[in-house]
Short mmCIF file of N, CA, C and O and ligand atoms in Angstrom, two decimals:
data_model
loop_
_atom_site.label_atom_id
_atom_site.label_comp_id
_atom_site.label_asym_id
_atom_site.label_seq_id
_atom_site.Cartn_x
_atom_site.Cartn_y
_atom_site.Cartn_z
N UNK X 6 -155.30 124.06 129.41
CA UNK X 6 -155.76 124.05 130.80
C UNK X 6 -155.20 122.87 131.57
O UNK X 6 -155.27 121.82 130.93
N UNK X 7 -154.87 122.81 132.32
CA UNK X 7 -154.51 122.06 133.96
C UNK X 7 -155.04 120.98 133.53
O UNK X 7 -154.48 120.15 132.82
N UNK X 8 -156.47 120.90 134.06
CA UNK X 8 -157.57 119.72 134.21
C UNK X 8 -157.18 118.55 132.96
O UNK X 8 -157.09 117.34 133.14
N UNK X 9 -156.97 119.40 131.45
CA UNK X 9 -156.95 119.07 130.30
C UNK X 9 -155.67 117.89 130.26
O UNK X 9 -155.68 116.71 129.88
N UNK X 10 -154.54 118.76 130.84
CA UNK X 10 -153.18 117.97 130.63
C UNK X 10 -153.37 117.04 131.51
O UNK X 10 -152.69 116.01 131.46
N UNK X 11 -154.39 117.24 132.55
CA UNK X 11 -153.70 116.21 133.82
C UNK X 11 -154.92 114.71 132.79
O UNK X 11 -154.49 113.64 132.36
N UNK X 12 -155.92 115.07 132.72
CA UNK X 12 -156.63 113.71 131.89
C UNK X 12 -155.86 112.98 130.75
O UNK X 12 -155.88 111.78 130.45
N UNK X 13 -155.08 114.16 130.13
CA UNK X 13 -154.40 113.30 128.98
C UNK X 13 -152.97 112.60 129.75
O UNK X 13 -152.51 111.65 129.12
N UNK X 14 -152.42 112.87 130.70
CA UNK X 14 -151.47 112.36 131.47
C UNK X 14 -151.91 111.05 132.12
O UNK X 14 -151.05 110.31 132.60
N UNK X 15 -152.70 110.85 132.15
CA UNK X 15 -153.75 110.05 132.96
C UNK X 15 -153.75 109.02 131.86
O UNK X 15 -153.29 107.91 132.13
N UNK X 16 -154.15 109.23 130.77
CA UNK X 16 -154.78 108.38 129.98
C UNK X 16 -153.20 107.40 128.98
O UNK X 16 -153.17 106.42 128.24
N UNK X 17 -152.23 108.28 129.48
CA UNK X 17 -151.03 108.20 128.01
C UNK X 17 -150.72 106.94 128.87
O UNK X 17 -150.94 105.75 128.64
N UNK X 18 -149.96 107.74 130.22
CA UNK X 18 -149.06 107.31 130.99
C UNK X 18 -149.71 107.29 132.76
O UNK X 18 -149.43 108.10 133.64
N UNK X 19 -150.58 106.17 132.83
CA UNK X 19 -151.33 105.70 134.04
C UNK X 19 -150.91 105.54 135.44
O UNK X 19 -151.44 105.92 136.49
N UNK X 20 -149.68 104.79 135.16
CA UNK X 20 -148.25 104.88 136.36
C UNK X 20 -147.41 106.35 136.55
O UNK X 20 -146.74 106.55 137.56
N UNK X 21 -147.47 106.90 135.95
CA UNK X 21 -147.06 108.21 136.34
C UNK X 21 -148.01 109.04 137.32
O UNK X 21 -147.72 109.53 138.41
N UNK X 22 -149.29 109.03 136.57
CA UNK X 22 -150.34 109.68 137.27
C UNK X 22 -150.45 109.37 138.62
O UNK X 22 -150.73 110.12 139.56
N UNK X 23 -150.17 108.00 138.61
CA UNK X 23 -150.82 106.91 139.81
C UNK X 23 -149.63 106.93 140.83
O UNK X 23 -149.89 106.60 141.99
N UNK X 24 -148.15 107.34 140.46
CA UNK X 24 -146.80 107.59 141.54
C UNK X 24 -147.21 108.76 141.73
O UNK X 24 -147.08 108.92 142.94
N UNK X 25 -147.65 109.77 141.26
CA UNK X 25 -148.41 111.31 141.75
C UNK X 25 -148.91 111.80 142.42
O UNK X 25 -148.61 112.86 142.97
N UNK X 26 -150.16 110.92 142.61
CA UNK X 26 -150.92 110.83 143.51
C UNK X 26 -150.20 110.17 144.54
O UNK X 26 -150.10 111.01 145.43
N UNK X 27 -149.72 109.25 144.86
CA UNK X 27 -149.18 108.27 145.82
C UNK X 27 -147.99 109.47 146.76
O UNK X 27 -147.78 109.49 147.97
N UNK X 28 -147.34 110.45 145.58
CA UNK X 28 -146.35 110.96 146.05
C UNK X 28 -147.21 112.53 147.49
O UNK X 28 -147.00 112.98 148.62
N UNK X 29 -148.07 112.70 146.40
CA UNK X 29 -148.67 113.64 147.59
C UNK X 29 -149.25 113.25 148.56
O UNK X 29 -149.28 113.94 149.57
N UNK X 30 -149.93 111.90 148.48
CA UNK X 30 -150.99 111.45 149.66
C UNK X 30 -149.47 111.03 150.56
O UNK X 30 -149.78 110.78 151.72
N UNK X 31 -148.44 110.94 150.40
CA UNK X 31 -147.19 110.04 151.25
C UNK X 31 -146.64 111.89 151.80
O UNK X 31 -145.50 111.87 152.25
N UNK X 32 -147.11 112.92 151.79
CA UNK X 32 -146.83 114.32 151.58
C UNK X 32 -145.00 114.30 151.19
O UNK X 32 -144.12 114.68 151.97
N UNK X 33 -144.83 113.83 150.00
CA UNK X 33 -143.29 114.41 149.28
C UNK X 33 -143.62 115.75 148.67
O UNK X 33 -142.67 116.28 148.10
N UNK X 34 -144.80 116.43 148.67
CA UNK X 34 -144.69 117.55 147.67
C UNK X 34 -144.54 118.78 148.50
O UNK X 34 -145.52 119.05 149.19
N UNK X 35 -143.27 119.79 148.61
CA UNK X 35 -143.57 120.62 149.84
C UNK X 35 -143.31 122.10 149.08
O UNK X 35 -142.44 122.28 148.23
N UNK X 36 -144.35 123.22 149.59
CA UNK X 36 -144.07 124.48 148.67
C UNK X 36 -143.37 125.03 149.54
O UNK X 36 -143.52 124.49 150.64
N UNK X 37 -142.61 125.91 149.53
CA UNK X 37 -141.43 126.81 150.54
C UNK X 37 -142.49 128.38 149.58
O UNK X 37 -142.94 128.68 148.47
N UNK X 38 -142.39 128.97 151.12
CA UNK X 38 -142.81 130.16 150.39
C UNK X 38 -141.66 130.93 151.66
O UNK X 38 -141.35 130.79 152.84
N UNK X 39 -141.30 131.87 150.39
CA UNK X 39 -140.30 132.96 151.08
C UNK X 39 -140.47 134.01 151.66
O UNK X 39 -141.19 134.65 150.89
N UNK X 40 -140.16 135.02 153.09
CA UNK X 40 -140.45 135.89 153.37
C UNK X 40 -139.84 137.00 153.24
O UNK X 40 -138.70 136.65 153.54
N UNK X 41 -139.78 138.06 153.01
CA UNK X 41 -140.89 139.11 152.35
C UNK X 41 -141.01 139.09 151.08
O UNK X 41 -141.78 139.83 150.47
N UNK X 42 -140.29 138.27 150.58
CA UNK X 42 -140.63 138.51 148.38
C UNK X 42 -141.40 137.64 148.91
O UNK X 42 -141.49 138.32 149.93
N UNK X 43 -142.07 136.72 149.15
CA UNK X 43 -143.27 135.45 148.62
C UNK X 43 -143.16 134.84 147.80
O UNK X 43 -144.07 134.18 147.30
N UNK X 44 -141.53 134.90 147.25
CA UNK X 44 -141.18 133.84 146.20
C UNK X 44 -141.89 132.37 146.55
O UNK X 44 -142.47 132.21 147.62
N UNK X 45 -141.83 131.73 145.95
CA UNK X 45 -142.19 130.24 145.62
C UNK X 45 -141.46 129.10 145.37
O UNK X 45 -141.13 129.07 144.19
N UNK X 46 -141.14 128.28 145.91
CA UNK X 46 -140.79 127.01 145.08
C UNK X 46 -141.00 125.76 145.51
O UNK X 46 -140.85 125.40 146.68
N UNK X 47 -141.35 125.02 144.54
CA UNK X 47 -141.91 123.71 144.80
C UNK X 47 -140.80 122.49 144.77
O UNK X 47 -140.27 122.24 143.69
N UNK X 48 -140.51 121.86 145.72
CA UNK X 48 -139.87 120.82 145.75
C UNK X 48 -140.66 119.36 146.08
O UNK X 48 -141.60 119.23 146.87
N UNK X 49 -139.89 118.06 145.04
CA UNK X 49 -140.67 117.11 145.49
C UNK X 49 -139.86 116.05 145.75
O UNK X 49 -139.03 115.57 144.98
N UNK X 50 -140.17 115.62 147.12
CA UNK X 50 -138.89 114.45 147.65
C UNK X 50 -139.24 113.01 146.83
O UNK X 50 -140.26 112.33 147.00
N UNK X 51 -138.39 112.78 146.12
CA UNK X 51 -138.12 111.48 145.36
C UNK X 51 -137.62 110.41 145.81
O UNK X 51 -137.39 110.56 147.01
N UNK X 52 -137.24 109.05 145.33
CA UNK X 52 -136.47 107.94 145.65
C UNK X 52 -135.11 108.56 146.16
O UNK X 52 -134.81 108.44 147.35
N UNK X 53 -133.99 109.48 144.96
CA UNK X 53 -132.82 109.62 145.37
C UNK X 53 -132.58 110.52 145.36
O UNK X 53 -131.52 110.76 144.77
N UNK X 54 -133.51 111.99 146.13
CA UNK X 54 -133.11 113.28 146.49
C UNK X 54 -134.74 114.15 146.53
O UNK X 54 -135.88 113.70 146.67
N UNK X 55 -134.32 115.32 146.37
CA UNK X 55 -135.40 116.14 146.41
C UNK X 55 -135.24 116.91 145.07
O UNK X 55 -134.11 117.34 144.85
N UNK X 56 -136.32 117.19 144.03
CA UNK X 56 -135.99 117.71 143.06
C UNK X 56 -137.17 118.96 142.96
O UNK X 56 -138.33 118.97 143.39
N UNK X 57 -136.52 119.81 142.34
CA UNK X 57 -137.13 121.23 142.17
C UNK X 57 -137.97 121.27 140.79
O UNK X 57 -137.62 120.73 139.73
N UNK X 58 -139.42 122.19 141.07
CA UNK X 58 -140.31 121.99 139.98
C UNK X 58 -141.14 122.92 139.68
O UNK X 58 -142.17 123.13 140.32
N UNK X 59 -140.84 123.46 138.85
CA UNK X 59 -140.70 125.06 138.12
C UNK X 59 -141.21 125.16 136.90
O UNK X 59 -141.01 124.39 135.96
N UNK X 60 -141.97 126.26 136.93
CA UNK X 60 -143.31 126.39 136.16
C UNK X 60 -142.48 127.86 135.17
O UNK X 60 -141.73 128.73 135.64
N UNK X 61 -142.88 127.72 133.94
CA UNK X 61 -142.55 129.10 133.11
C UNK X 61 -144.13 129.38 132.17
O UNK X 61 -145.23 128.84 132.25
N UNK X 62 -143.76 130.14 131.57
CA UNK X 62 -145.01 130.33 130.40
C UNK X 62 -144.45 130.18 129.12
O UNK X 62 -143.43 130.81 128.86
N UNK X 63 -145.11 129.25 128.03
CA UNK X 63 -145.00 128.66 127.19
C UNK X 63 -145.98 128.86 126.16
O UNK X 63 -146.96 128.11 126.25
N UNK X 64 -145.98 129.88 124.96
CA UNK X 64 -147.05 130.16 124.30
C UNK X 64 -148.65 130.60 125.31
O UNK X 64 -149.85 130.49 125.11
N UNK X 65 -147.97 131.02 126.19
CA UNK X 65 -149.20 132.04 126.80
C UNK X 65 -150.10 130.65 127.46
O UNK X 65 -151.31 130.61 127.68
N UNK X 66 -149.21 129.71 127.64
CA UNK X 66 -149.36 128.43 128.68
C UNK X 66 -149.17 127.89 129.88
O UNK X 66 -148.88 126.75 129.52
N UNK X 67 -149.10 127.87 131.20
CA UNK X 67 -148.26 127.80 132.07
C UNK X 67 -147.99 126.07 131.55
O UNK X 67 -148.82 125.26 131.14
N UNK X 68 -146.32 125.89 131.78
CA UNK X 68 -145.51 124.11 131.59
C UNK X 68 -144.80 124.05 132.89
O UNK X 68 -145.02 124.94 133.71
N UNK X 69 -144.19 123.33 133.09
CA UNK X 69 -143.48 122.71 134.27
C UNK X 69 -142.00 122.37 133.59
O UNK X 69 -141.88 122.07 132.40
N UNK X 70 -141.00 122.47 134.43
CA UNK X 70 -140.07 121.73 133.95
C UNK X 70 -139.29 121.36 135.32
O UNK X 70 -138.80 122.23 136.04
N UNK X 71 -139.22 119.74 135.63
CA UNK X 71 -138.31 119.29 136.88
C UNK X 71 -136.64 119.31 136.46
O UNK X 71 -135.94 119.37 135.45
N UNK X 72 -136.52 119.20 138.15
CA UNK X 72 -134.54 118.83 137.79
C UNK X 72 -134.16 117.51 137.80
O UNK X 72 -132.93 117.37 137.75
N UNK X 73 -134.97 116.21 137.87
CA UNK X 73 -134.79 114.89 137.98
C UNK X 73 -134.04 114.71 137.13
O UNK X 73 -133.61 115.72 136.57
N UNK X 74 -133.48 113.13 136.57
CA UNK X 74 -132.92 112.93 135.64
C UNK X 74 -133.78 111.95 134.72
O UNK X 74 -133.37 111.44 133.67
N UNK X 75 -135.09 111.77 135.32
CA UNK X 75 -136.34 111.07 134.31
C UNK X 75 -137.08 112.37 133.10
O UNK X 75 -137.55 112.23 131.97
N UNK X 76 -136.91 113.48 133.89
CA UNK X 76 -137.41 114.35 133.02
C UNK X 76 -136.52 114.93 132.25
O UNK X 76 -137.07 115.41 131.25
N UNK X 77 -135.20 115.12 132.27
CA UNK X 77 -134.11 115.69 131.23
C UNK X 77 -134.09 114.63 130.76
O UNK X 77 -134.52 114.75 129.61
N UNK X 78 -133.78 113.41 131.00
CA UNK X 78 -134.04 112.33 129.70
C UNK X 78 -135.14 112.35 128.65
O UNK X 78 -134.96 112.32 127.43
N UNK X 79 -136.28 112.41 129.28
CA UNK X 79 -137.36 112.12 128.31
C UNK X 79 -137.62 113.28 127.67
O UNK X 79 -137.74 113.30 126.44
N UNK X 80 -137.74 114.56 128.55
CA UNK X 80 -137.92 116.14 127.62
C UNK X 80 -136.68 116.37 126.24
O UNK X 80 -136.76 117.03 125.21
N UNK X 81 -135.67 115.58 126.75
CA UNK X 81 -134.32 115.81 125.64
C UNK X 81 -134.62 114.76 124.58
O UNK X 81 -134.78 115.02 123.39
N UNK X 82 -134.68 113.76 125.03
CA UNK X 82 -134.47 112.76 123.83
C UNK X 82 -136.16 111.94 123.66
O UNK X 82 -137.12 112.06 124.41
N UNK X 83 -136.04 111.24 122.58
CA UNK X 83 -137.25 110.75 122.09
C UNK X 83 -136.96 109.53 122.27
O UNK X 83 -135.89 108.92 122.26
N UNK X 84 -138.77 109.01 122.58
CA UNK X 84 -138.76 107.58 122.97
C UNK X 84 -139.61 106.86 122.36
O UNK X 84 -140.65 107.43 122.01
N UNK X 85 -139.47 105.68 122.12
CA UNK X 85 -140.32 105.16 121.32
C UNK X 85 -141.28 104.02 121.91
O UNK X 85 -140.77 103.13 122.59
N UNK X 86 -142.90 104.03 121.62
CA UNK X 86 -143.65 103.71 122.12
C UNK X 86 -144.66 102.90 121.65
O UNK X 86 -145.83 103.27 121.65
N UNK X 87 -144.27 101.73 121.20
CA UNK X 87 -145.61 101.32 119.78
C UNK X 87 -145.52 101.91 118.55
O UNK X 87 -146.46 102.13 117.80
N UNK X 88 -144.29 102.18 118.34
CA UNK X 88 -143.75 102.73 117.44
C UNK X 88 -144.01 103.77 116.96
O UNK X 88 -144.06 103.96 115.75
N UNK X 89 -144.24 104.75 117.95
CA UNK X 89 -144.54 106.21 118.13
C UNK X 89 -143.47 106.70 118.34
O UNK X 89 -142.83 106.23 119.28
N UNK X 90 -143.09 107.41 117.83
CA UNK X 90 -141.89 108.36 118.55
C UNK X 90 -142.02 109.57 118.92
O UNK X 90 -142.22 110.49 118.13
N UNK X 91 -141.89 109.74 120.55
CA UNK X 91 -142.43 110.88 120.86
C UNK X 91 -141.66 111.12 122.47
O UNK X 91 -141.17 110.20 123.12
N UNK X 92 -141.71 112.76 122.98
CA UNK X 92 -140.89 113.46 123.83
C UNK X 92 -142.15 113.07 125.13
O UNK X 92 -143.35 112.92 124.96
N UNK X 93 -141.46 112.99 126.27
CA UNK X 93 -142.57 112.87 127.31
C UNK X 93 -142.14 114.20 128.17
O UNK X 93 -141.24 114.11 129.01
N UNK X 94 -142.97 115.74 127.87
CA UNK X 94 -142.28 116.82 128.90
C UNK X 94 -142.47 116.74 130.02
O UNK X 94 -142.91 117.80 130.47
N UNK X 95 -142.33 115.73 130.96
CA UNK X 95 -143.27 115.82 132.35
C UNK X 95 -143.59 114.26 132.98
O UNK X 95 -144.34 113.38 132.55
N UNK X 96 -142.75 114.29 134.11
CA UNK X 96 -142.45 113.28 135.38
C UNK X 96 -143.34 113.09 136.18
O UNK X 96 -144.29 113.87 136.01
N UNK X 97 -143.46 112.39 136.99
CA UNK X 97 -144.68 112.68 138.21
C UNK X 97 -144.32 113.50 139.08
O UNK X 97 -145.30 113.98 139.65
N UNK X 98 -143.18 113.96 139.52
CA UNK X 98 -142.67 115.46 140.34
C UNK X 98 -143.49 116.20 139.82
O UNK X 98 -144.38 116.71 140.51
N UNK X 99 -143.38 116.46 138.37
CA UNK X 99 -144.58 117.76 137.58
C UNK X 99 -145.83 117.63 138.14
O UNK X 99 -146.29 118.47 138.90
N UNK X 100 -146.76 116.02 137.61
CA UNK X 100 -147.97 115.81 137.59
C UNK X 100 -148.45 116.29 138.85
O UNK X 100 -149.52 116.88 139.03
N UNK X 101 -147.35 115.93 139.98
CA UNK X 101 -147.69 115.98 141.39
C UNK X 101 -148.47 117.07 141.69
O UNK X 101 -149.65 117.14 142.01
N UNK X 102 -147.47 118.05 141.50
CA UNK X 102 -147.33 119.89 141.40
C UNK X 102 -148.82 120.19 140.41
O UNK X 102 -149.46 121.19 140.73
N UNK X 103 -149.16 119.65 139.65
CA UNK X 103 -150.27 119.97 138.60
C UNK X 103 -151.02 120.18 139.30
O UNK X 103 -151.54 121.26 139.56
N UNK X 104 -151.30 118.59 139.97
CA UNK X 104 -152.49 118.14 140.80
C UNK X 104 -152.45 119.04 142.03
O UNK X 104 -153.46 119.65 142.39
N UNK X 105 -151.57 119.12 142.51
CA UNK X 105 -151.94 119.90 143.76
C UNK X 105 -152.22 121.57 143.55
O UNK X 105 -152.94 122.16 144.36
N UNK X 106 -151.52 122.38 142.26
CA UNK X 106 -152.16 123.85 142.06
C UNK X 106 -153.59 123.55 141.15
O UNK X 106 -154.14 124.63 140.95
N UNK X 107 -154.46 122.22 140.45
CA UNK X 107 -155.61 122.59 140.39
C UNK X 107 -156.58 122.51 141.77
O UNK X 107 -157.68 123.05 141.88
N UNK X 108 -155.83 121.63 142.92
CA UNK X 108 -156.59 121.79 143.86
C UNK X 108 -157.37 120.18 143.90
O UNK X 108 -157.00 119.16 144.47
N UNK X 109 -158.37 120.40 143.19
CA UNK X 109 -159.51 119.17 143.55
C UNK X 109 -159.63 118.59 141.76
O UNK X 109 -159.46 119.36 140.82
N UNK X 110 -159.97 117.04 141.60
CA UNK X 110 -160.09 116.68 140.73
C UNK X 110 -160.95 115.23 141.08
O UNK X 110 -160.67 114.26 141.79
N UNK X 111 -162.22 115.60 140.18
CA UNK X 111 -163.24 114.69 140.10
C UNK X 111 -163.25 114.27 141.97
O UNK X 111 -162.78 113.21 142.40
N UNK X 112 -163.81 115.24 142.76
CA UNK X 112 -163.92 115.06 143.78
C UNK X 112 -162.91 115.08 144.93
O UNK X 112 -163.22 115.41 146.08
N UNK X 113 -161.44 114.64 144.45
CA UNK X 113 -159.96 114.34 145.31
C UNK X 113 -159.94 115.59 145.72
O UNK X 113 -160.15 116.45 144.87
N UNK X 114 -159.76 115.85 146.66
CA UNK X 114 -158.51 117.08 147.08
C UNK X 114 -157.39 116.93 146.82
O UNK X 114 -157.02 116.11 147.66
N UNK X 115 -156.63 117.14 146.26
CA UNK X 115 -155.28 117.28 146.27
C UNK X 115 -154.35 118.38 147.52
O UNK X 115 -153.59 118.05 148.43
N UNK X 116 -154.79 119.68 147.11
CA UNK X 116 -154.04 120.58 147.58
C UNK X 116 -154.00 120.47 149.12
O UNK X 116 -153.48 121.27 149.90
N UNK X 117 -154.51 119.57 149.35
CA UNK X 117 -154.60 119.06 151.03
C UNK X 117 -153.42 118.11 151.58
O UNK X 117 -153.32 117.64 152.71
N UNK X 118 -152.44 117.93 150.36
CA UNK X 118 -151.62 116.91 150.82
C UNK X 118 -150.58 117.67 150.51
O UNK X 118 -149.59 116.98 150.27
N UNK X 119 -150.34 119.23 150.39
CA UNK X 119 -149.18 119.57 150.13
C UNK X 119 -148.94 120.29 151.40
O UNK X 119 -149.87 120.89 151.94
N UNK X 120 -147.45 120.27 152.02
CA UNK X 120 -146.63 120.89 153.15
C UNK X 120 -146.29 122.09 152.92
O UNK X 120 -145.45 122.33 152.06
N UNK X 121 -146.69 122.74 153.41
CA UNK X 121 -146.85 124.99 153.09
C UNK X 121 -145.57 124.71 154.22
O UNK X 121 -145.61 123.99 155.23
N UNK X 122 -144.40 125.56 153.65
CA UNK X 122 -143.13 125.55 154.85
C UNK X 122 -142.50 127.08 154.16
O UNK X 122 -142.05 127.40 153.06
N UNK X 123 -142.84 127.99 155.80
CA UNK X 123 -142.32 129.57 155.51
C UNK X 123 -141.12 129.43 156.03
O UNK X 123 -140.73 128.77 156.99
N UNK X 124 -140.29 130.50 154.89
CA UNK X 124 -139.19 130.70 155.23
C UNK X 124 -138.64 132.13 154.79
O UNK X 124 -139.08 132.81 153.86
N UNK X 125 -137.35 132.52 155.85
CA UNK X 125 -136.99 133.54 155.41
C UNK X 125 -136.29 133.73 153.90
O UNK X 125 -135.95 132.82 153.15
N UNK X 126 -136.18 135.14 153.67
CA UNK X 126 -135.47 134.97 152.00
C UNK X 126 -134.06 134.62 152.23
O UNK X 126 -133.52 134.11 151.25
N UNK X 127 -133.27 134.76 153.37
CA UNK X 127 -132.05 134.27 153.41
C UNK X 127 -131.86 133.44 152.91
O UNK X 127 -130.80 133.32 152.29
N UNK X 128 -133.01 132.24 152.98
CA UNK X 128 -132.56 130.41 153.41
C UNK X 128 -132.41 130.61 151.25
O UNK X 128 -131.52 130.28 150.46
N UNK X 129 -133.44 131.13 151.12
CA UNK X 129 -133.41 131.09 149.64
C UNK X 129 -132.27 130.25 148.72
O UNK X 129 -132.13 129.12 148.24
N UNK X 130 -131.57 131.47 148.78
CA UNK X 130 -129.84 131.03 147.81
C UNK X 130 -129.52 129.54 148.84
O UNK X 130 -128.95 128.60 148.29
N UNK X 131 -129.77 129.47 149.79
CA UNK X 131 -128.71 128.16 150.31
C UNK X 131 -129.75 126.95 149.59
O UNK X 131 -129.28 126.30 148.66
N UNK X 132 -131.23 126.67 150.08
CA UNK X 132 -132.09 126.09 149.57
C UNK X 132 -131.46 125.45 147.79
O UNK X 132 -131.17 124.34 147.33
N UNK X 133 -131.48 126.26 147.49
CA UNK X 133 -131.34 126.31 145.43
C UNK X 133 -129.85 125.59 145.17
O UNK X 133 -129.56 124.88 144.21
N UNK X 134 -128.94 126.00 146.31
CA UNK X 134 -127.91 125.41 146.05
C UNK X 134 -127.59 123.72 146.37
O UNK X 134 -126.89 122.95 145.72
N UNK X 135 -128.37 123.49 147.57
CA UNK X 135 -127.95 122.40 148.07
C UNK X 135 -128.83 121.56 146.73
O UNK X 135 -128.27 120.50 146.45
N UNK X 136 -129.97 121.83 145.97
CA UNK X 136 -130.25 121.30 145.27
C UNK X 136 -129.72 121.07 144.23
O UNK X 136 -130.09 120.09 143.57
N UNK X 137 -128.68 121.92 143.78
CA UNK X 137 -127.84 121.57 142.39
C UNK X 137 -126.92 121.06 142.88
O UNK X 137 -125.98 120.99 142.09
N UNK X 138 -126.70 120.61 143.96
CA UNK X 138 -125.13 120.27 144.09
C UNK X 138 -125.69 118.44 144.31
O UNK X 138 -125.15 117.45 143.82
N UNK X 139 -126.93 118.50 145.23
CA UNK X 139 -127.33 117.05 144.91
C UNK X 139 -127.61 116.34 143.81
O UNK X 139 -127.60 115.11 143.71
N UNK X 140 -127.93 117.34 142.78
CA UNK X 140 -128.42 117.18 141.00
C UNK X 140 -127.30 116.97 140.41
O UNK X 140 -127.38 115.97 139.69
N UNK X 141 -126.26 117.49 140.39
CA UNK X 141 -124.50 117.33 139.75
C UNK X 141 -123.75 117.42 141.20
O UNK X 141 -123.24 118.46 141.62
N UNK X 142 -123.74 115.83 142.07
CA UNK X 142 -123.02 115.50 142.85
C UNK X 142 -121.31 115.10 141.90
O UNK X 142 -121.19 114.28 140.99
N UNK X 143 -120.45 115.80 142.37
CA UNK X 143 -118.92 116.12 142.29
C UNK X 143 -118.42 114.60 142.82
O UNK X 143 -117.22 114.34 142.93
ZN1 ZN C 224 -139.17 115.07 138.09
#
C-alpha cells in the first residue's frame, strides 16, 4: 500500500521525503491529462529539467519508475549504507507523485499542490519527446 511505502520512505531516507514535499508545496509536480484518450502523465520539474514519472504494476503492486539520473543510478546499481548494501527504487520525483495520488497524509493535503494541465492528444508525442531528448541531450 501507498501509505505503507510512503512511512517507510520517510523513515529510511528523511531528505528525500522532506525535497517531496517541498517539491509539491513549490507546485513542480504537474499531471497533463490528455484529450479524448485521458491518458496521463506525470511530470516533475527538477533542478536540471523536467522528468517523467510512471507508474507500472509489479507483482499485482502499483511502483513508480522516474527518468532522472538519481533514480537510474540508484534503481541500477547498489549502494552502500552502514554497511548495508542495498538498491534505492525511488527519488523524490516518485515520492512526490506517491504523495500527491494518496491525496492526504496524517492530515496534509497533498493532492492540492498538484497542477491538473488539459491537453489535446496531439501535444502527446511532442510532450514525450522533448523529454527524452532533454534526458539524452546530443
Ligand atoms: Zn526522479
Amino acid at each position: 500500500m501507498l501509505s505503507r511505502k510512503i512511512e517507510y520512505i520517510k523513515k529510511q531516507t528523511p531528505e528525500i521525503y522532506m525535497e517531496a514535499i517541498r517539491a509539491l508545496k513549490d507546485h513542480n509536480v504537474k499531471k497533463y491529462i490528455f484529450k479524448p484518450s485521458n491518458n496521463e502523465i506525470w511530470l516533475v520539474v527538477g533542478k536540471e529539467g523536467e522528468y517523467l514519472v510512471v507508474d507500472y504494476e509489479h507483482n499485482g503492486e502499483i511502483s513508480f519508475a522516474c527518468s532522472c539520473p538519481d533514480y537510474l543510478f540508484h534503481s541500477l546499481f547498489k549502494t552502500g549504507k552502514k554497511g548495508i548494501i542495498r538498491r534505492r527504487k525511488y527519488c523524490y520525483h516518485i515520492v512526490a507523485r506517491m504523495l500527491a495520488e494518496l491525496g492526504s497524509l496524517g492530515g496534509d493535503n497533498y493532492s492540492k499542490f498538484v497542477d491538473e494541465i488539459i491537453e489535446e492528444d496531439a501535444v502527446f508525442h511532442e510532450l514525450i519527446s522533448e523529454i527524452i531528448a532533454e534526458a539524452h541531450p546530443i
